[in-house]
Coordinates of C-alpha atoms and ligand atoms in Angstrom, one line a residue:
M1 CA 0.1 0.0 0.0
N2 CA 0.9 3.8 -0.7
V3 CA 1.7 6.0 1.2
H4 CA -1.3 8.8 0.6
D5 CA -3.4 5.4 0.7
L6 CA -1.8 5.4 4.4
Y7 CA -2.8 7.4 5.7
K8 CA -6.4 7.5 4.1
K9 CA -6.4 4.7 6.4
K10 CA -6.1 5.7 9.1
L11 CA -7.2 8.6 8.9
T12 CA -10.2 9.4 11.8
T13 CA -11.5 12.2 14.5
A14 CA -9.6 13.0 17.4
E15 CA -13.3 10.7 19.4
E16 CA -13.2 8.3 17.1
I17 CA -8.9 7.5 18.5
V18 CA -9.3 8.3 22.0
K19 CA -12.5 5.4 21.2
Q20 CA -9.7 3.1 21.6
F21 CA -8.4 3.7 24.5
Q22 CA -9.2 1.8 27.1
S23 CA -8.9 2.2 31.4
G24 CA -5.6 2.2 33.4
W25 CA -3.6 3.0 29.7
V26 CA -0.6 5.3 29.9
S27 CA -0.6 8.4 27.4
V28 CA 2.2 10.8 26.8
S29 CA 3.5 13.5 24.9
D30 CA 6.6 16.0 24.5
N31 CA 6.2 18.8 25.4
A32 CA 4.1 22.2 25.0
L33 CA 2.9 23.0 21.2
S34 CA 3.6 19.5 20.5
A35 CA 0.2 18.5 23.1
P36 CA -2.4 17.7 20.8
R37 CA -5.6 19.7 21.7
A38 CA -8.1 18.3 19.5
I39 CA -7.6 13.9 21.2
Y40 CA -7.7 16.6 24.5
E41 CA -10.1 17.6 24.5
A42 CA -11.6 14.5 23.5
I43 CA -10.3 12.8 26.1
G44 CA -11.4 15.0 28.3
K45 CA -15.0 15.2 26.8
R46 CA -14.8 11.1 26.4
A47 CA -13.8 10.9 30.7
E48 CA -16.8 13.7 31.5
E49 CA -19.0 11.2 30.3
G50 CA -18.3 8.6 32.2
N51 CA -16.2 6.3 29.0
L52 CA -12.8 6.6 30.7
D53 CA -11.2 6.2 34.4
R54 CA -7.5 5.2 35.3
L55 CA -5.7 6.8 32.5
T56 CA -2.9 8.4 33.2
M57 CA -1.7 11.2 31.9
H58 CA 2.1 12.3 31.4
T59 CA 2.3 16.7 31.0
F60 CA 5.4 18.0 29.9
L61 CA 5.2 21.7 30.1
D62 CA 1.3 22.1 28.8
V63 CA 0.5 25.2 27.5
F64 CA -3.6 25.1 27.6
P65 CA -5.2 22.6 30.0
V66 CA -5.4 19.8 29.2
P67 CA -7.8 17.2 31.0
C68 CA -5.9 15.7 33.2
Y69 CA -5.7 18.5 35.6
D70 CA -9.6 19.7 36.0
E71 CA -10.5 18.8 39.5
K72 CA -14.0 17.9 38.0
L73 CA -12.1 15.0 36.5
K74 CA -9.8 14.1 38.8
D75 CA -11.0 10.6 39.5
K76 CA -10.6 9.2 36.4
I77 CA -7.7 11.2 34.8
F78 CA -4.4 11.1 37.0
G79 CA -1.8 13.9 35.2
V80 CA 2.0 14.0 35.8
C81 CA 3.4 16.9 35.6
W82 CA 6.9 16.7 34.4
F83 CA 7.5 20.8 34.2
A84 CA 4.8 22.4 34.7
G85 CA 2.6 24.8 33.6
K86 CA -0.5 26.8 34.9
A87 CA -2.8 24.7 35.1
G88 CA 0.2 21.7 36.3
R89 CA 0.7 22.7 39.2
A90 CA -3.2 23.7 40.7
A91 CA -3.4 20.5 40.0
L92 CA -0.1 19.8 42.7
E93 CA -1.5 22.4 44.9
G94 CA -4.8 20.6 45.0
G95 CA -3.1 17.7 45.8
F96 CA -4.5 15.8 42.8
A97 CA -1.7 15.4 40.5
D98 CA 2.2 13.8 41.0
V99 CA 5.1 15.6 40.3
M100 CA 9.1 13.8 38.0
Y101 CA 12.0 14.5 38.8
G102 CA 15.1 15.3 36.2
H103 CA 17.2 16.6 34.2
Y104 CA 15.1 18.2 31.0
R105 CA 19.1 16.3 30.0
D106 CA 18.0 12.5 31.3
C107 CA 14.1 13.2 29.8
P108 CA 14.3 10.8 28.1
D109 CA 16.7 8.0 29.2
I110 CA 13.9 8.0 31.9
I111 CA 11.3 6.9 29.4
T112 CA 13.2 4.6 27.8
D113 CA 13.5 3.1 30.8
F114 CA 11.1 3.3 33.5
V115 CA 7.2 4.6 31.4
D116 CA 5.2 1.7 29.7
I117 CA 3.9 3.9 27.6
D118 CA 0.2 2.6 25.7
A119 CA 0.2 6.1 23.5
F120 CA 2.6 8.7 22.0
C121 CA -0.2 11.2 21.3
I122 CA 1.4 13.7 20.0
M123 CA 0.5 17.3 16.7
V124 CA 2.8 17.4 14.0
S125 CA 3.1 18.5 10.2
P126 CA 1.7 17.4 7.4
M127 CA 3.1 14.0 5.9
D128 CA 4.9 14.3 3.6
K129 CA 5.5 12.9 -0.4
H130 CA 8.1 10.1 1.5
G131 CA 4.7 9.3 4.2
Y132 CA 7.3 10.9 7.3
F133 CA 5.6 13.4 9.6
S134 CA 7.8 16.1 11.1
T135 CA 7.1 16.4 15.5
G136 CA 8.1 20.4 14.1
C137 CA 8.2 22.9 17.8
S138 CA 8.3 20.3 19.8
A139 CA 11.4 17.9 19.8
S140 CA 12.9 17.4 23.1
L141 CA 11.2 13.7 24.2
S142 CA 9.7 12.0 20.4
V143 CA 12.3 9.9 19.4
A144 CA 11.9 8.2 23.5
M145 CA 8.4 8.3 23.4
R146 CA 7.6 7.2 19.3
D147 CA 10.8 4.4 20.5
K148 CA 9.0 3.0 23.3
A149 CA 4.8 3.8 22.6
R150 CA 2.8 0.4 22.0
R151 CA 0.5 2.7 19.8
I152 CA 1.1 6.4 17.8
Y153 CA -1.8 9.1 17.6
L154 CA -0.8 11.8 15.3
E155 CA -3.3 14.8 15.2
V156 CA -2.0 16.5 11.9
N157 CA -1.5 20.7 11.6
K158 CA -1.0 22.3 9.3
Y159 CA -0.2 25.7 11.4
M160 CA 3.0 22.9 12.7
P161 CA 5.7 23.3 10.8
R162 CA 8.1 20.9 9.1
A163 CA 11.6 21.0 11.5
V164 CA 13.4 19.0 8.3
S165 CA 16.3 17.9 10.6
G166 CA 13.9 16.7 13.5
P167 CA 12.2 13.6 14.9
I168 CA 10.5 12.7 11.8
I169 CA 7.5 9.1 12.3
H170 CA 6.7 7.4 9.7
I171 CA 2.9 6.3 8.8
S172 CA 3.8 2.8 9.3
Q173 CA 4.1 3.8 12.7
V174 CA 1.2 5.2 13.2
T175 CA -1.4 3.3 15.3
S176 CA -4.8 6.1 13.5
L177 CA -4.5 10.2 12.6
C178 CA -6.9 12.9 12.0
E179 CA -6.6 16.4 11.4
N180 CA -6.9 19.2 13.3
H181 CA -5.8 22.4 11.7
Q182 CA -5.6 25.3 14.4
E183 CA -3.1 28.1 15.0
L184 CA 0.0 27.5 17.1
L185 CA 0.1 28.8 20.9
S186 CA 1.5 31.7 20.9
I187 CA 3.0 32.5 23.7
P188 CA 2.3 35.6 26.7
S189 CA 3.8 38.5 25.0
V190 CA 6.4 39.8 28.7
E191 CA 6.0 43.8 28.9
S192 CA 9.9 45.5 29.2
D193 CA 10.4 46.2 32.8
E194 CA 13.3 48.4 34.4
V195 CA 14.6 45.8 35.7
S196 CA 14.8 43.3 33.4
I197 CA 16.4 45.9 31.0
T198 CA 19.1 46.2 33.3
I199 CA 20.4 43.2 34.2
G200 CA 19.5 42.3 30.2
K201 CA 23.0 45.1 29.1
L202 CA 24.3 44.0 32.4
I203 CA 24.8 39.8 31.4
A204 CA 25.0 41.3 27.7
E205 CA 28.1 43.3 29.0
E206 CA 29.6 40.1 29.3
I207 CA 29.3 38.4 26.2
P208 CA 32.1 38.6 24.0
N209 CA 31.3 38.4 20.4
G210 CA 32.0 35.2 19.4
A211 CA 29.9 32.9 22.6
T212 CA 28.1 30.6 21.5
F213 CA 24.7 31.4 24.1
Q214 CA 21.5 29.7 25.3
L215 CA 18.3 32.0 26.8
G216 CA 15.9 30.8 29.5
I217 CA 12.9 32.2 29.9
G218 CA 11.1 35.3 30.4
A219 CA 11.6 38.6 30.6
I220 CA 14.5 39.0 30.9
P221 CA 16.1 37.3 28.9
N222 CA 14.1 38.3 26.3
E223 CA 16.4 42.0 27.2
V224 CA 19.3 40.6 27.0
A225 CA 19.1 39.0 23.3
K226 CA 17.8 42.8 22.6
A227 CA 21.2 43.8 24.5
L228 CA 22.8 41.9 22.4
K229 CA 21.7 43.0 19.1
S230 CA 25.1 45.3 18.6
K231 CA 27.4 41.5 18.8
R232 CA 29.3 40.1 16.3
D233 CA 29.8 36.7 15.4
L234 CA 27.0 34.5 18.1
G235 CA 26.2 31.1 18.5
I236 CA 23.1 29.7 19.4
H237 CA 22.9 26.5 21.2
T238 CA 19.6 26.6 23.0
E239 CA 16.9 24.0 24.6
M240 CA 13.6 26.8 24.1
F241 CA 14.1 28.6 20.0
T242 CA 12.4 32.3 21.1
D243 CA 11.8 35.7 18.7
G244 CA 14.3 36.9 21.1
M245 CA 16.8 35.2 19.4
L246 CA 14.9 35.0 15.7
D247 CA 15.3 39.1 16.6
L248 CA 19.4 38.3 16.4
L249 CA 19.7 36.0 13.5
E250 CA 17.8 39.1 11.5
C251 CA 20.0 41.9 12.6
G252 CA 23.5 39.7 12.2
A253 CA 24.9 39.9 15.5
V254 CA 24.1 35.8 15.4
N255 CA 26.0 33.6 12.2
N256 CA 26.4 31.1 14.0
S257 CA 30.2 31.0 11.6
R258 CA 32.7 30.5 15.3
K259 CA 31.1 26.9 16.4
P260 CA 32.2 24.7 16.8
V261 CA 30.1 22.0 16.3
H262 CA 27.3 22.8 14.0
T263 CA 28.6 26.0 12.4
G264 CA 26.3 28.0 10.4
R265 CA 23.4 26.0 12.5
T266 CA 21.6 27.6 14.9
V267 CA 20.8 23.8 17.9
A268 CA 17.5 23.9 19.8
T269 CA 15.1 20.8 20.8
F270 CA 11.8 23.0 21.2
A271 CA 10.6 26.8 20.6
Y272 CA 7.3 28.2 21.6
G273 CA 6.8 32.3 21.3
T274 CA 5.0 33.5 18.2
R275 CA 3.8 32.7 14.3
R276 CA 6.9 35.1 13.0
I277 CA 9.5 31.9 14.5
Y278 CA 7.1 28.5 13.2
D279 CA 7.7 30.3 10.1
Y280 CA 11.5 30.9 10.9
I281 CA 11.7 27.4 12.0
D282 CA 9.5 25.3 8.5
D283 CA 11.9 24.1 5.9
N284 CA 14.3 25.6 7.0
P285 CA 18.5 23.8 7.2
A286 CA 19.8 26.4 8.9
I287 CA 17.9 24.9 12.7
Q288 CA 18.3 22.1 13.7
M289 CA 15.4 20.6 16.2
L290 CA 17.0 17.9 18.1
P291 CA 15.8 15.3 21.1
V292 CA 17.0 16.8 24.2
D293 CA 19.6 13.9 25.4
Y294 CA 21.7 15.3 22.3
V295 CA 21.2 18.9 22.9
N296 CA 21.0 19.4 26.6
N297 CA 23.9 17.1 26.7
V298 CA 26.7 18.3 29.3
E299 CA 29.7 17.4 27.0
L300 CA 28.4 19.0 23.8
I301 CA 27.2 22.0 25.2
A302 CA 31.3 22.9 27.1
Q303 CA 32.4 21.8 23.3
H304 CA 31.3 25.3 22.5
P305 CA 33.7 28.1 23.6
N306 CA 33.0 30.6 25.0
F307 CA 29.3 29.6 26.2
V308 CA 27.2 31.2 28.4
S309 CA 23.8 30.5 29.1
V310 CA 21.9 32.9 30.8
N311 CA 18.5 31.4 33.5
A312 CA 16.7 32.0 35.8
A313 CA 15.6 31.5 40.0
L314 CA 13.2 32.1 42.4
E315 CA 15.1 32.6 45.6
V316 CA 19.3 32.6 46.3
D317 CA 20.6 32.0 49.7
F318 CA 24.4 32.9 51.5
L319 CA 25.6 29.7 50.1
G320 CA 24.8 30.2 46.4
Q321 CA 22.2 27.8 45.6
I322 CA 19.9 28.2 43.6
S323 CA 16.3 27.2 44.1
A324 CA 14.1 27.7 41.1
E325 CA 10.7 25.2 39.8
T326 CA 9.6 25.6 44.3
I327 CA 8.7 27.9 46.7
G328 CA 8.6 26.5 49.8
T329 CA 7.2 23.6 49.8
R330 CA 4.7 24.6 46.8
I331 CA 6.2 23.1 43.4
F332 CA 5.9 25.9 41.1
S333 CA 7.3 24.5 37.2
G334 CA 10.8 21.7 36.9
S335 CA 14.5 21.6 36.4
G336 CA 14.0 22.0 33.3
G337 CA 17.6 21.9 31.4
Q338 CA 19.1 24.7 33.6
V339 CA 21.8 22.5 35.5
D340 CA 22.0 20.6 31.7
Y341 CA 23.7 24.3 30.4
V342 CA 25.4 25.5 33.8
R343 CA 27.8 22.2 34.4
G344 CA 28.4 22.6 30.2
S345 CA 29.1 26.3 30.6
Y346 CA 31.2 25.7 33.9
Q347 CA 33.5 23.1 31.8
S348 CA 33.0 24.3 28.3
K349 CA 36.4 26.6 28.2
G350 CA 36.0 30.7 29.1
G351 CA 32.4 29.9 29.3
K352 CA 30.4 31.3 31.5
S353 CA 26.5 31.0 33.5
F354 CA 24.2 33.3 35.2
I355 CA 21.4 33.1 37.2
A356 CA 19.6 36.1 37.0
F357 CA 16.5 37.3 38.7
P358 CA 14.7 40.9 40.2
S359 CA 16.4 41.5 43.7
T360 CA 12.6 41.3 45.0
S361 CA 9.0 39.8 44.0
K362 CA 6.0 40.4 45.5
N363 CA 6.2 45.0 45.4
D364 CA 9.0 44.4 46.7
T365 CA 7.8 42.4 50.0
I366 CA 10.5 39.9 49.8
S367 CA 13.7 40.0 48.9
K368 CA 15.0 37.3 46.5
I369 CA 17.6 37.6 48.2
S370 CA 17.7 35.2 51.8
S371 CA 19.9 33.6 54.3
V372 CA 18.8 30.3 54.2
L373 CA 16.1 29.2 51.2
K374 CA 11.8 29.1 51.9
P375 CA 11.4 25.5 54.2
G376 CA 11.0 22.8 51.8
S377 CA 13.0 24.7 48.8
V378 CA 14.7 22.9 46.5
V379 CA 17.7 23.3 45.1
T380 CA 17.9 23.5 41.7
T381 CA 21.5 24.4 40.9
L382 CA 24.4 23.5 43.7
K383 CA 26.5 25.9 45.3
N384 CA 30.0 24.3 43.6
E385 CA 28.5 24.4 40.3
V386 CA 26.8 27.7 40.2
D387 CA 28.9 30.9 38.8
Y388 CA 27.7 34.8 38.8
I389 CA 24.3 35.6 40.3
V390 CA 22.4 38.7 38.5
T391 CA 19.7 41.5 39.4
E392 CA 19.2 45.4 39.1
Y393 CA 21.8 46.0 41.6
G394 CA 25.3 43.8 39.5
I395 CA 26.9 41.1 40.0
A396 CA 28.1 37.9 42.2
K397 CA 30.3 36.4 41.1
M398 CA 30.5 32.6 44.1
R399 CA 32.8 30.1 41.8
G400 CA 35.3 30.5 43.4
S401 CA 34.6 32.5 46.1
S402 CA 34.1 31.4 49.5
L403 CA 30.9 31.3 51.4
S404 CA 32.3 34.9 53.2
Q405 CA 33.0 36.6 49.9
R406 CA 29.3 34.4 48.8
T407 CA 27.1 36.1 51.1
K408 CA 29.1 39.2 50.8
A409 CA 28.9 39.5 46.9
L410 CA 24.6 39.1 48.2
I411 CA 24.3 40.8 50.1
S412 CA 25.8 44.1 47.8
I413 CA 23.5 43.4 45.1
A414 CA 20.9 42.7 47.4
H415 CA 17.6 45.1 46.9
P416 CA 19.3 48.5 49.4
K417 CA 15.9 48.2 52.3
F418 CA 17.2 44.0 52.8
R419 CA 21.1 44.2 53.0
D420 CA 20.5 45.1 56.7
E421 CA 18.6 43.1 57.5
L422 CA 20.8 40.2 55.5
T423 CA 23.8 41.1 57.4
F424 CA 22.0 41.1 60.5
E425 CA 20.9 37.1 60.0
A426 CA 25.2 37.0 57.6
K427 CA 26.7 37.8 61.5
K428 CA 24.7 35.8 63.4
R429 CA 25.3 32.7 61.7
N430 CA 28.5 34.0 62.3
I431 CA 29.2 34.4 58.4
V432 CA 32.9 36.0 59.0
I433 CA 32.0 39.4 56.5
Ligands
COA501 N1 8.8 34.0 47.3 C1 7.3 33.7 47.0 N2 7.4 34.1 45.7 C2 8.6 33.9 45.0 C3 9.7 34.6 45.2 C4 10.5 34.5 46.7 N3 11.9 34.7 46.8 N4 10.1 35.4 43.9 C5 9.7 34.9 43.1 N5 8.0 34.1 43.8 C6 6.6 34.2 42.5 C7 7.2 35.6 42.2 O1 5.9 36.6 42.9 C8 5.2 35.0 40.7 O2 3.8 35.4 41.8 P1 2.8 35.0 41.2 O3 2.3 34.2 39.7 O4 1.7 35.0 42.3 O5 3.4 36.0 40.0 C9 6.1 33.7 41.0 O6 6.2 33.0 41.5 C10 7.1 33.4 40.0 O7 8.7 34.6 39.9 P2 8.6 35.2 38.8 O8 10.5 35.9 39.2 O9 7.5 36.0 37.9 O10 9.3 33.6 37.8 P3 9.6 33.7 35.7 O11 8.5 33.7 35.2 O12 10.7 34.7 36.5 O13 10.1 32.0 36.2 C11 12.1 30.6 37.5 C12 11.0 32.1 37.0 C13 12.8 30.1 38.2 C14 10.7 30.1 38.3 C15 12.1 29.4 35.8 O14 12.6 30.9 35.1 C16 11.7 28.1 36.3 O15 10.9 26.9 36.2 N6 13.5 27.7 35.3 C17 12.8 26.5 36.0 C18 14.0 25.6 35.5 C19 15.0 26.1 34.0 O16 15.7 27.6 34.5 N7 15.0 25.6 32.9 C20 16.1 26.5 31.5 C21 15.0 27.2 31.1 S1 13.7 27.1 30.0

């Protein structure tokens, strides 16, 4: 049977796909934009009608309300968050979801070794003439899931770009597919603010021409990108590809010419932004969307000289321990690839990693620099690996600094209204300052 006949034979509706689901199944999808919206809606509907129960769904950065985090379905569908979005966070707080741990680079191996998958459901671009579908904006976990799953269900969307060097799924591997041509979601826009602009400029000054960089998610990485426009010969090797990075490619600050590997090409494992970047990825050999166990591999990152990574934190203590995923015992997000990039930058010749955040949160009522982390907070990046910490008041160097030097440096970049209190806390702990 040729690939077009196979396509027609396997084509059905999202509702019919979900009718194949049996109670007790485990379903997974890759992160963010690759979660199949019509199939997920049909799962929710079927569970609501009482025809599906004990379904476990694993999610990675949910960017729209997925049924496993819908409280009214909590007795029928159970969610496991690998990186919580808004709905996952609420479900965890409500006590009806679970959380999985792992550095992003290790997640494909965790899937292969420990997750028994009945259904891999994913949004893909339309089939090409050879019978292949591209996973488009999300390459991170798709290969591990494709190879482990008992069944593969596709939601074909003409708005999903074709990533020419990304993971592929052949029509012969597919159990059933449906079509749902729906514009991809865009990341909510983040307003520029004075604090982020200041931090962005401070970090950009530390990035030399010719460096390769990774930027995390949020206002500060966006401002770093804006402040890099006057640089030359930069390279991108990153977890998430963003609009700010595309601006740098378009203005010529990034040309990837000095990358020792993937020279001339941008490397990322997923993309989440606006239509501009989805169009940029489509059929473009200059951007390679590759699995996260490859992209976030510490040795690969370290091969780039002057590698710079920029990520955020929720809280840091005097030791420089970075808490980036919980607020006390409350789970906020996940480890993601923060440590992968901190370690890769650490090992890169001339490399630097920056953990950047505003000095306060909640309208200046909470200092994000504390003597100790809140009880129950997890440490995402260790004191032995943290390099530079940045707020709007400057940069504090941790690597090669003693506890006393770290404490002094951190107090000097804390918000002025908290500096006396922090000094008092340091003295109380007999830290020499
Ligand atoms: N104490 C109490 N609350 C705090 C706090 C603190 N020290 N720091 C932040 N908060 C609150 C904020 O007020 C905000 O509350 P709201 O949701 O009610 O508005 C919330 O926590 C989020 O803080 P914010 O500073 O806006 O976070 P962000 O959106 O910039 O994300 C991280 C920052 C650290 C959560 C995010 O970068 C992350 O998840 N990182 C982990 C993984 C990673 O770095 N991966 C690599 C790159 S993708």
